[in-house]
Coordinates of C-alpha atoms in Angstrom, one line a residue:
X1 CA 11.1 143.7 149.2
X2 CA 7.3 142.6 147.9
X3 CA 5.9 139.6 148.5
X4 CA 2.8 138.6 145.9
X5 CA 0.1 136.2 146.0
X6 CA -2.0 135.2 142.8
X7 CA -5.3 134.2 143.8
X8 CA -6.6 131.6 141.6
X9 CA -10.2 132.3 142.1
X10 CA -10.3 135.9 140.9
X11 CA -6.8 136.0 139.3
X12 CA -5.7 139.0 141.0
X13 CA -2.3 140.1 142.6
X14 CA -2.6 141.0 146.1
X15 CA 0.7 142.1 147.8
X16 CA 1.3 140.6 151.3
X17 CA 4.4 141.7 152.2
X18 CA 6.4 144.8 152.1
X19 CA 9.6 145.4 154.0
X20 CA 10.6 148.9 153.3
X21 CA 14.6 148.4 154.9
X22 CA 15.0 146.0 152.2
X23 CA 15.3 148.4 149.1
X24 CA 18.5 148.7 147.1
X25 CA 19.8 151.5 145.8
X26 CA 19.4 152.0 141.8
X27 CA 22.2 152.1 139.7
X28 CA 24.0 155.3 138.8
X29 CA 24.3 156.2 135.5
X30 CA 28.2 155.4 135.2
X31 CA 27.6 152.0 136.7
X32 CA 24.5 150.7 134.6
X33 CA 27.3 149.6 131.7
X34 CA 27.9 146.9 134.3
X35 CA 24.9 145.2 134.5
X36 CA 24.4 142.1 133.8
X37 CA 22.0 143.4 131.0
X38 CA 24.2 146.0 129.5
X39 CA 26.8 143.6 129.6
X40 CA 25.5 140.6 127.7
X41 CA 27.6 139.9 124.6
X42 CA 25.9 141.1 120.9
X43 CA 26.2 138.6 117.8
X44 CA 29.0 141.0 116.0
X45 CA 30.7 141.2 119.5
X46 CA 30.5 137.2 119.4
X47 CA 31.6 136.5 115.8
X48 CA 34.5 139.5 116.4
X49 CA 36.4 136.9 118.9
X50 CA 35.5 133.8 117.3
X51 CA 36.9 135.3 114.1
X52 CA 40.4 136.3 116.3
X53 CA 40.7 133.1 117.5
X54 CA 40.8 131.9 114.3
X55 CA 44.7 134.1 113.8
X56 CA 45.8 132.2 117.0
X57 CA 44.5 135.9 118.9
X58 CA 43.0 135.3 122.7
X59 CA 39.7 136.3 123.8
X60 CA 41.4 139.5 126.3
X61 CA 43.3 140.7 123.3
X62 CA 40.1 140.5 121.0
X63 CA 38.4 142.5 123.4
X64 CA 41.5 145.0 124.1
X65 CA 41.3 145.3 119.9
X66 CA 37.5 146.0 120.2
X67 CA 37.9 148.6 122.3
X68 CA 40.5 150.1 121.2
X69 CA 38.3 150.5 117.5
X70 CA 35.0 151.7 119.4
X71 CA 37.3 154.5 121.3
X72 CA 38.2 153.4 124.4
X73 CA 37.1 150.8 127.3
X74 CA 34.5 153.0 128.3
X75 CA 32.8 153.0 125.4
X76 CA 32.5 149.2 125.4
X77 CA 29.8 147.1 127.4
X78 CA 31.3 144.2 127.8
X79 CA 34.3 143.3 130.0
X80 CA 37.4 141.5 129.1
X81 CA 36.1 139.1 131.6
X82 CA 32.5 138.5 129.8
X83 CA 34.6 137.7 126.5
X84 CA 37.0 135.3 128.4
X85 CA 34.0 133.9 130.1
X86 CA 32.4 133.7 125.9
X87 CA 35.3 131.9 124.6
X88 CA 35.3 129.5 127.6
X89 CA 31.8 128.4 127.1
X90 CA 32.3 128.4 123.4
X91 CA 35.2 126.1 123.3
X92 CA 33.6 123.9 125.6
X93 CA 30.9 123.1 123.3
X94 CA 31.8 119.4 120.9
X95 CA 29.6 119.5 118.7
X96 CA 28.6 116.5 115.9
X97 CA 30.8 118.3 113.1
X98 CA 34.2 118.7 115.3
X99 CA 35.6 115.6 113.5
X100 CA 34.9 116.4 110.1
X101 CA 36.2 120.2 110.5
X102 CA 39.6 118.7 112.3
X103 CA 39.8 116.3 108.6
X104 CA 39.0 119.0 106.6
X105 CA 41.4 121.4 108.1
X106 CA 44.1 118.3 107.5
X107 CA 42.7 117.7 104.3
X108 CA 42.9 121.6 102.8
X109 CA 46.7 121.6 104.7
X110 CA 47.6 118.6 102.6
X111 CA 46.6 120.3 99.0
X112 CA 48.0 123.2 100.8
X113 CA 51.5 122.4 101.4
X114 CA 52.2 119.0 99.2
X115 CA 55.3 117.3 101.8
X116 CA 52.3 117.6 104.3
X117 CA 50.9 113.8 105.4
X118 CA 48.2 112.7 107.4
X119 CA 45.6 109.7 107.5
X120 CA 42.7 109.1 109.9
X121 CA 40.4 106.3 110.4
X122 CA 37.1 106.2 111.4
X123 CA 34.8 103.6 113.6
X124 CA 31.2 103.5 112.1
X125 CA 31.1 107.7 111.9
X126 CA 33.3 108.7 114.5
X127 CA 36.9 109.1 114.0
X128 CA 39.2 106.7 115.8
X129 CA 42.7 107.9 114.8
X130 CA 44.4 110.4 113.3
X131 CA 48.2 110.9 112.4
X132 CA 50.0 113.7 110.6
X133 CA 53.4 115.0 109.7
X134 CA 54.4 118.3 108.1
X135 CA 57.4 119.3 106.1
X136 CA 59.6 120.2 109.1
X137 CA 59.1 116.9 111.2
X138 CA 60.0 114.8 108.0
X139 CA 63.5 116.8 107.8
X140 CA 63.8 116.0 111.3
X141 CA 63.2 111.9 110.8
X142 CA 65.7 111.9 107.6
X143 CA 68.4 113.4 109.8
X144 CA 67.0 112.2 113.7
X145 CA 65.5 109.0 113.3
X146 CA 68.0 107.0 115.2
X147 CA 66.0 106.2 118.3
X148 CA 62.1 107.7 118.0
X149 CA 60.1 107.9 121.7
X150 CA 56.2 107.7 121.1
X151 CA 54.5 108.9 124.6
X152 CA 50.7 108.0 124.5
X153 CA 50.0 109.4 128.1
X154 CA 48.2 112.4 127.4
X155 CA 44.7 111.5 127.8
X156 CA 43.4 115.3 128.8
X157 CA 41.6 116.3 126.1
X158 CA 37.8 117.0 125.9
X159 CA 37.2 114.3 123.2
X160 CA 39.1 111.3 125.2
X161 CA 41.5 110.8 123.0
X162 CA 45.1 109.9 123.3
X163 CA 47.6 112.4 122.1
X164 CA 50.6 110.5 121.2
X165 CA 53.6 113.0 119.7
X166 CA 56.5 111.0 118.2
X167 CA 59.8 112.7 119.2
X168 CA 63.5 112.7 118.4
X169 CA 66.9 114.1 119.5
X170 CA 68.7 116.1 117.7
X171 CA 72.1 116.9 117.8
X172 CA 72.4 119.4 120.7
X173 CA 70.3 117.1 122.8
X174 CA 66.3 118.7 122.3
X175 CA 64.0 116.9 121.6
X176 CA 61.8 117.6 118.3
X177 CA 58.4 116.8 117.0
X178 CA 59.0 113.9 114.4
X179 CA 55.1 113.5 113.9
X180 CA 51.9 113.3 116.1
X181 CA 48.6 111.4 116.0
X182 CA 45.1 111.1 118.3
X183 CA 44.1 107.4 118.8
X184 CA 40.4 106.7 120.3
X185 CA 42.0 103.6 122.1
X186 CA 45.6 101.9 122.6
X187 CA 44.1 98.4 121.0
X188 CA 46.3 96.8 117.9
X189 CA 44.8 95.3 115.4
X190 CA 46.0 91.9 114.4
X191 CA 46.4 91.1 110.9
X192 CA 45.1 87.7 109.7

């Protein structure tokens, strides 16, 4: 351990303390890949599961797939842990174009598939509801629809909005997905 002191006057370095017992050991050379320096996460590495993700693929099998193309684990820096850790903090992140990319992903699904339907408001610029149904939940309303249960008690998702999914029974007794839609608020409109 070294203790320095800057003095202003002369703007020199002058050590004042040294405690000898206080020295670490340096890395050997099969544990310097586990540094936090060696292990920092590259651009490509970054891109690679952000890319995965985008084929429903997790973080830990993105980095089991990048190792297994480099050769092996121990020719990889990072950890499976370091690209959970990635995707964590990546995820985390709203940022100001999160609502247009959710309508845009809804929008490109609709010319898509054409029995696909969804609509979404918006409150100034931010989005305030959303609904959507595909082909398979309309097939299940023409042939379920006799009593329809809308839950709107999921309120855990980063943006505060309420999931509501619109369900049905079918005949063996499970329930299916009949539709689903985000609502900023509960509040009905009136109509004049």
């Amino acid at each position: 351990m070294i203790g320095v002191h800057r003095d202003i006057q002369t703007e020199r370095y002058c050590i004042y303390k040294f405690v000898e017992e206080h020295n670490h050991k340096q890395s050997e050379n099969d544990d310097i890949f586990f540094t936090p320096h060696k292990r920092r996460l590259n651009i490509t590495y970054k891109l690679f599961i952000v890319k995965a993700s985008k084929i429903n693929i997790r973080a830990i099998e993105a980095h089991t797939l990048k190792s297994t193309r480099v050769g092996g684990y121990g020719k990889i820096r990072p950890t499976s842990v370091d690209s959970d850790n990635f995707w964590r903090d990546y995820i985390s992140i709203v940022g100001p174009t999160d609502e247009q990319c959710i309508v845009d992903t809804l929008l490109c699904r609709r010319d898509t598939y054409p029995n696909f339907y969804f609509k979404y408001k918006q409150k100034g610029k931010a989005l305030s509801g959303i609904l959507w149904v595909d082909e398979t939940a309309k097939e299940y309303y023409s042939k379920f629809c006799d009593v329809i249960s809308i839950d709107a008690t999921y309120r855990s998702n980063k943006y505060k909005m309420i999931f509501v999914p619109f369900t049905a029974i079918n005949n063996h007794e499970k329930s299916v997905n009949v539709g689903a839609a985000l609502l900023a608020d509960e509040k009905v409109e009136r109509c004049p």
